[in-house]
mmCIF file of C-alpha atoms in Angstrom:
data_model
loop_
_atom_site.group_PDB
_atom_site.id
_atom_site.type_symbol
_atom_site.label_atom_id
_atom_site.label_comp_id
_atom_site.label_asym_id
_atom_site.label_seq_id
_atom_site.Cartn_x
_atom_site.Cartn_y
_atom_site.Cartn_z
ATOM 1 C CA MET B 1 151.688 -32.578 74.936
ATOM 2 C CA ILE B 2 152.053 -32.102 78.682
ATOM 3 C CA LEU B 3 155.398 -32.930 80.264
ATOM 4 C CA ARG B 4 155.623 -35.585 82.924
ATOM 5 C CA GLY B 5 154.924 -33.710 86.126
ATOM 6 C CA GLY B 6 153.080 -31.003 84.202
ATOM 7 C CA GLU B 7 149.627 -32.341 85.007
ATOM 8 C CA PRO B 8 147.567 -30.554 87.649
ATOM 9 C CA PHE B 9 146.726 -32.747 90.629
ATOM 10 C CA PHE B 10 143.673 -32.928 92.869
ATOM 11 C CA TYR B 11 143.268 -34.888 96.100
ATOM 12 C CA ARG B 12 139.862 -34.817 97.741
ATOM 13 C CA GLY B 13 139.897 -34.460 101.491
ATOM 14 C CA GLY B 14 138.041 -32.337 103.992
ATOM 15 C CA SER B 15 136.221 -29.028 103.830
ATOM 16 C CA HIS B 16 139.403 -26.927 103.990
ATOM 17 C CA GLY B 17 140.834 -26.644 100.479
ATOM 18 C CA VAL B 18 144.441 -25.683 99.755
ATOM 19 C CA LEU B 19 145.405 -24.247 96.374
ATOM 20 C CA LEU B 20 149.062 -24.887 95.483
ATOM 21 C CA VAL B 21 150.766 -22.669 92.896
ATOM 22 C CA HIS B 22 154.112 -23.524 91.287
ATOM 23 C CA GLY B 23 156.803 -21.174 90.020
ATOM 24 C CA PHE B 24 157.985 -19.686 86.734
ATOM 25 C CA THR B 25 158.967 -22.245 84.036
ATOM 26 C CA SER B 26 158.186 -25.065 86.468
ATOM 27 C CA VAL B 27 155.370 -27.632 86.771
ATOM 28 C CA PRO B 28 152.672 -28.540 89.329
ATOM 29 C CA ALA B 29 154.809 -31.467 90.535
ATOM 30 C CA GLU B 30 157.091 -28.876 92.138
ATOM 31 C CA MET B 31 154.322 -28.702 94.778
ATOM 32 C CA LEU B 32 153.433 -32.415 94.756
ATOM 33 C CA LEU B 33 155.309 -33.516 97.889
ATOM 34 C CA LEU B 34 153.798 -30.655 99.883
ATOM 35 C CA GLY B 35 150.393 -31.537 98.430
ATOM 36 C CA CYS B 36 150.684 -35.161 99.538
ATOM 37 C CA HIS B 37 151.734 -34.034 103.020
ATOM 38 C CA LEU B 38 148.717 -31.749 103.326
ATOM 39 C CA HIS B 39 146.320 -34.349 101.947
ATOM 40 C CA ASP B 40 147.573 -36.837 104.546
ATOM 41 C CA LEU B 41 146.517 -34.268 107.150
ATOM 42 C CA GLY B 42 142.992 -34.194 105.733
ATOM 43 C CA TYR B 43 143.001 -31.196 103.403
ATOM 44 C CA THR B 44 141.522 -31.108 99.931
ATOM 45 C CA VAL B 45 144.446 -30.166 97.710
ATOM 46 C CA LEU B 46 144.624 -28.770 94.173
ATOM 47 C CA GLY B 47 147.919 -28.146 92.391
ATOM 48 C CA VAL B 48 147.194 -25.934 89.394
ATOM 49 C CA ARG B 49 149.130 -25.754 86.134
ATOM 50 C CA LEU B 50 149.832 -22.157 85.166
ATOM 51 C CA ALA B 51 149.093 -21.183 81.564
ATOM 52 C CA GLY B 52 151.998 -21.901 79.228
ATOM 53 C CA HIS B 53 153.738 -24.215 81.700
ATOM 54 C CA GLY B 54 154.333 -27.935 81.537
ATOM 55 C CA THR B 55 154.315 -28.039 77.718
ATOM 56 C CA THR B 56 156.875 -26.051 75.701
ATOM 57 C CA PRO B 57 158.693 -22.728 76.165
ATOM 58 C CA LYS B 58 156.980 -21.471 72.997
ATOM 59 C CA ASP B 59 153.631 -21.897 74.734
ATOM 60 C CA LEU B 60 154.930 -19.840 77.633
ATOM 61 C CA GLU B 61 156.036 -17.058 75.283
ATOM 62 C CA ARG B 62 152.415 -16.515 74.249
ATOM 63 C CA MET B 63 151.166 -16.076 77.810
ATOM 64 C CA SER B 64 150.956 -13.014 80.035
ATOM 65 C CA ARG B 65 150.809 -12.401 83.768
ATOM 66 C CA GLU B 66 147.014 -12.167 83.429
ATOM 67 C CA ASP B 67 146.881 -15.643 81.887
ATOM 68 C CA TRP B 68 148.822 -17.004 84.867
ATOM 69 C CA TYR B 69 146.510 -15.231 87.287
ATOM 70 C CA ASP B 70 143.480 -16.604 85.436
ATOM 71 C CA SER B 71 144.860 -20.112 85.998
ATOM 72 C CA VAL B 72 144.986 -19.443 89.732
ATOM 73 C CA CYS B 73 141.465 -17.998 89.727
ATOM 74 C CA ASP B 74 140.193 -21.080 87.890
ATOM 75 C CA GLY B 75 141.733 -23.270 90.577
ATOM 76 C CA TYR B 76 140.163 -21.150 93.291
ATOM 77 C CA ALA B 77 136.743 -21.504 91.637
ATOM 78 C CA LEU B 78 137.111 -25.283 91.471
ATOM 79 C CA LEU B 79 137.953 -25.515 95.171
ATOM 80 C CA ASP B 80 135.182 -23.085 96.015
ATOM 81 C CA SER B 81 132.700 -25.547 94.540
ATOM 82 C CA CYS B 82 133.634 -28.288 97.018
ATOM 83 C CA CYS B 83 135.224 -26.640 100.068
ATOM 84 C CA GLU B 84 133.971 -24.373 102.844
ATOM 85 C CA LYS B 85 137.212 -22.390 103.093
ATOM 86 C CA ILE B 86 140.258 -22.023 100.869
ATOM 87 C CA SER B 87 143.882 -21.276 101.654
ATOM 88 C CA VAL B 88 146.527 -20.645 99.001
ATOM 89 C CA VAL B 89 150.221 -21.561 99.058
ATOM 90 C CA GLY B 90 152.713 -20.568 96.360
ATOM 91 C CA GLN B 91 156.386 -21.064 95.534
ATOM 92 C CA SER B 92 158.415 -18.264 93.894
ATOM 93 C CA MET B 93 156.249 -16.663 91.186
ATOM 94 C CA GLY B 94 153.466 -18.851 92.549
ATOM 95 C CA GLY B 95 153.890 -16.960 95.803
ATOM 96 C CA LEU B 96 153.320 -13.675 93.987
ATOM 97 C CA LEU B 97 150.189 -15.055 92.358
ATOM 98 C CA SER B 98 148.984 -16.347 95.736
ATOM 99 C CA LEU B 99 149.400 -12.887 97.237
ATOM 100 C CA ARG B 100 147.530 -11.342 94.338
ATOM 101 C CA LEU B 101 144.690 -13.812 94.784
ATOM 102 C CA ALA B 102 144.521 -13.031 98.497
ATOM 103 C CA ALA B 103 144.299 -9.309 97.676
ATOM 104 C CA ASN B 104 141.240 -9.841 95.489
ATOM 105 C CA VAL B 105 139.137 -12.764 96.782
ATOM 106 C CA PRO B 106 138.381 -14.189 100.243
ATOM 107 C CA VAL B 107 141.031 -16.691 101.339
ATOM 108 C CA HIS B 108 141.370 -18.272 104.762
ATOM 109 C CA ARG B 109 145.180 -18.123 104.878
ATOM 110 C CA VAL B 110 147.971 -17.381 102.415
ATOM 111 C CA ALA B 111 151.569 -18.624 102.377
ATOM 112 C CA ALA B 112 154.275 -17.404 99.991
ATOM 113 C CA MET B 113 157.649 -19.139 99.772
ATOM 114 C CA ALA B 114 160.633 -17.474 98.108
ATOM 115 C CA ALA B 115 158.351 -14.906 96.481
ATOM 116 C CA PRO B 116 160.384 -12.427 94.413
ATOM 117 C CA ILE B 117 160.303 -8.686 94.839
ATOM 118 C CA PHE B 118 164.021 -8.211 94.249
ATOM 119 C CA ILE B 119 165.827 -10.577 91.872
ATOM 120 C CA HIS B 120 169.291 -11.785 92.865
ATOM 121 C CA GLU B 121 172.160 -10.209 90.980
ATOM 122 C CA ASP B 122 173.304 -13.701 89.926
ATOM 123 C CA LYS B 123 170.434 -13.651 87.408
ATOM 124 C CA MET B 124 171.995 -10.638 85.619
ATOM 125 C CA LEU B 125 168.740 -8.912 84.774
ATOM 126 C CA TYR B 126 170.723 -5.968 83.479
ATOM 127 C CA ARG B 127 171.297 -8.060 80.352
ATOM 128 C CA LEU B 128 167.576 -8.411 79.650
ATOM 129 C CA PRO B 129 166.775 -6.701 76.306
ATOM 130 C CA PRO B 130 163.853 -4.275 76.010
ATOM 131 C CA ARG B 131 160.503 -6.003 75.643
ATOM 132 C CA GLU B 132 160.158 -5.058 71.973
ATOM 133 C CA LYS B 133 163.378 -6.931 71.201
ATOM 134 C CA CYS B 134 162.449 -10.123 73.080
ATOM 135 C CA THR B 135 160.015 -11.724 70.638
ATOM 136 C CA GLY B 136 161.245 -15.165 69.651
ATOM 137 C CA ARG B 137 164.265 -14.963 71.932
ATOM 138 C CA PHE B 138 164.955 -17.657 74.521
ATOM 139 C CA GLN B 139 167.605 -17.895 77.199
ATOM 140 C CA PRO B 140 169.019 -21.231 78.462
ATOM 141 C CA LYS B 141 167.925 -21.815 82.031
ATOM 142 C CA ARG B 142 169.697 -23.982 84.554
ATOM 143 C CA ARG B 143 167.954 -25.475 87.550
ATOM 144 C CA ARG B 144 169.322 -27.664 90.314
ATOM 145 C CA GLN B 145 168.307 -31.270 89.871
ATOM 146 C CA LEU B 146 167.631 -32.496 93.381
ATOM 147 C CA PRO B 147 168.529 -36.190 93.574
ATOM 148 C CA ASP B 148 166.237 -37.335 96.391
ATOM 149 C CA VAL B 149 162.847 -36.391 94.937
ATOM 150 C CA PRO B 150 160.688 -38.091 92.275
ATOM 151 C CA GLU B 151 161.908 -37.369 88.756
ATOM 152 C CA GLU B 152 158.761 -35.485 87.767
ATOM 153 C CA CYS B 153 159.279 -32.991 90.600
ATOM 154 C CA ASN B 154 162.472 -31.808 88.896
ATOM 155 C CA ALA B 155 160.771 -31.143 85.555
ATOM 156 C CA SER B 156 161.282 -27.624 84.239
ATOM 157 C CA TYR B 157 161.888 -25.809 80.972
ATOM 158 C CA LEU B 158 165.527 -25.734 79.923
ATOM 159 C CA GLU B 159 165.062 -22.306 78.385
ATOM 160 C CA MET B 160 162.839 -19.352 79.074
ATOM 161 C CA PRO B 161 161.282 -16.823 76.710
ATOM 162 C CA LEU B 162 162.690 -13.401 77.440
ATOM 163 C CA GLY B 163 159.306 -11.789 76.879
ATOM 164 C CA ALA B 164 157.914 -13.865 79.739
ATOM 165 C CA VAL B 165 160.632 -12.510 82.027
ATOM 166 C CA HIS B 166 159.202 -9.042 81.409
ATOM 167 C CA GLU B 167 155.785 -10.409 82.391
ATOM 168 C CA VAL B 168 157.236 -11.648 85.695
ATOM 169 C CA LEU B 169 158.712 -8.214 86.369
ATOM 170 C CA ASP B 170 155.357 -6.607 85.592
ATOM 171 C CA LEU B 171 153.645 -9.053 87.948
ATOM 172 C CA ILE B 172 156.014 -8.000 90.725
ATOM 173 C CA GLU B 173 154.958 -4.372 90.233
ATOM 174 C CA VAL B 174 151.262 -5.323 90.326
ATOM 175 C CA VAL B 175 151.689 -7.308 93.542
ATOM 176 C CA LYS B 176 153.677 -4.516 95.205
ATOM 177 C CA LYS B 177 150.714 -2.199 94.697
ATOM 178 C CA GLU B 178 148.203 -4.770 95.943
ATOM 179 C CA LEU B 179 150.039 -5.895 99.094
ATOM 180 C CA PRO B 180 148.154 -3.499 101.403
ATOM 181 C CA ARG B 181 144.922 -5.261 100.347
ATOM 182 C CA VAL B 182 146.210 -8.638 101.559
ATOM 183 C CA THR B 183 144.441 -9.005 104.908
ATOM 184 C CA ALA B 184 144.302 -12.793 105.395
ATOM 185 C CA PRO B 185 146.754 -14.340 107.865
ATOM 186 C CA LEU B 186 150.092 -14.509 106.069
ATOM 187 C CA LEU B 187 153.094 -16.840 106.243
ATOM 188 C CA LEU B 188 156.334 -15.977 104.441
ATOM 189 C CA ILE B 189 159.231 -18.436 104.184
ATOM 190 C CA GLN B 190 162.556 -17.369 102.729
ATOM 191 C CA SER B 191 166.068 -18.811 102.639
ATOM 192 C CA TYR B 192 169.174 -16.727 103.165
ATOM 193 C CA ASN B 193 170.861 -19.041 100.640
ATOM 194 C CA ASP B 194 168.469 -18.227 97.770
ATOM 195 C CA HIS B 195 170.381 -17.244 94.607
ATOM 196 C CA THR B 196 167.256 -16.446 92.582
ATOM 197 C CA VAL B 197 165.409 -14.110 94.944
ATOM 198 C CA ARG B 198 167.157 -11.628 97.190
ATOM 199 C CA TYR B 199 166.149 -12.492 100.721
ATOM 200 C CA ARG B 200 165.093 -8.936 101.531
ATOM 201 C CA SER B 201 162.080 -9.600 99.291
ATOM 202 C CA ALA B 202 160.409 -11.381 102.209
ATOM 203 C CA SER B 203 160.985 -8.442 104.549
ATOM 204 C CA TYR B 204 159.501 -6.091 101.957
ATOM 205 C CA ILE B 205 156.341 -8.212 101.642
ATOM 206 C CA TYR B 206 156.066 -8.580 105.405
ATOM 207 C CA ARG B 207 156.236 -4.826 105.999
ATOM 208 C CA ARG B 208 153.736 -3.866 103.306
ATOM 209 C CA ALA B 209 151.126 -6.618 103.548
ATOM 210 C CA GLY B 210 147.934 -5.484 105.242
ATOM 211 C CA SER B 211 147.550 -8.677 107.290
ATOM 212 C CA GLN B 212 147.264 -8.226 111.047
ATOM 213 C CA GLU B 213 148.478 -11.794 111.615
ATOM 214 C CA LYS B 214 151.705 -12.450 109.735
ATOM 215 C CA GLU B 215 154.824 -14.545 110.167
ATOM 216 C CA LEU B 216 158.233 -14.415 108.504
ATOM 217 C CA GLN B 217 160.292 -17.565 108.880
ATOM 218 C CA TRP B 218 163.866 -17.963 107.685
ATOM 219 C CA LEU B 219 165.839 -20.941 106.414
ATOM 220 C CA ASP B 220 169.630 -21.105 106.175
ATOM 221 C CA LYS B 221 170.458 -24.204 104.104
ATOM 222 C CA SER B 222 167.908 -24.398 101.288
ATOM 223 C CA GLY B 223 168.259 -22.699 97.940
ATOM 224 C CA HIS B 224 165.319 -21.323 95.992
ATOM 225 C CA LEU B 225 163.201 -24.468 95.623
ATOM 226 C CA LEU B 226 161.908 -24.634 99.172
ATOM 227 C CA THR B 227 159.323 -27.355 98.486
ATOM 228 C CA LEU B 228 162.021 -29.719 97.169
ATOM 229 C CA ASP B 229 165.295 -28.776 98.842
ATOM 230 C CA CYS B 230 167.065 -30.189 101.884
ATOM 231 C CA GLN B 231 164.794 -28.451 104.422
ATOM 232 C CA ARG B 232 161.533 -29.359 102.714
ATOM 233 C CA GLU B 233 160.253 -31.396 105.674
ATOM 234 C CA GLU B 234 160.703 -28.349 107.875
ATOM 235 C CA VAL B 235 158.874 -26.266 105.258
ATOM 236 C CA PHE B 236 156.008 -28.783 105.181
ATOM 237 C CA GLN B 237 155.717 -28.677 108.957
ATOM 238 C CA ARG B 238 155.726 -24.894 109.052
ATOM 239 C CA VAL B 239 153.073 -24.627 106.349
ATOM 240 C CA SER B 240 150.818 -27.252 107.915
ATOM 241 C CA ALA B 241 151.150 -25.689 111.389
ATOM 242 C CA PHE B 242 150.197 -22.324 109.898
ATOM 243 C CA LEU B 243 147.151 -23.751 108.126
ATOM 244 C CA GLN B 244 145.985 -25.533 111.262
ATOM 245 C CA LYS B 245 145.883 -22.364 113.379
#
């Protein structure tokens, strides 16, 4: 059974398609408000559901970073069948997957918001057991419930499989190696107030990405969930202005 908010969404618009990629343990509805904003501007929009997300944490435990990337590639193929050009926009782990896609297939533009390279010390990764000891182990996960967004946008797993955390860390290492192959115009958005991702992650990506045209924009009030937090309208405007260039 798919959670409310866990369904992928597709809005047909013009010839420029935008692939939206949500974050770890989250759902496509995390990107829904941004998707509606972009569709109102005339874009064709697809919000994908990453493998193992939007159902149960046990489903997520069975998935790997390659399964998540396959979900993004499937979304790209769907848009490629109906659009002349495709841009990709991702939040958190979705930002990593967007960068990986841009390193391997032609994209018009790529935007990554709060993409992790360095995890904030508040997450206490030093407590993460070795991978071989993580099977069947789940950690309670707290997430801010933002009161002024539709209920489905706040949907998220209340626990995370520890094995999947290792997959996220492996994905970070893959993306670090592939950043020089990202040549599409790049937008990075990061908040100084993010307590999931250390804000120097954005500077790292900016320095190592191969894009000639790249922007790094900072926020000072939002937390980690940039598509839902208090500065989301500013985020929407920055993303849409970038896509329209």
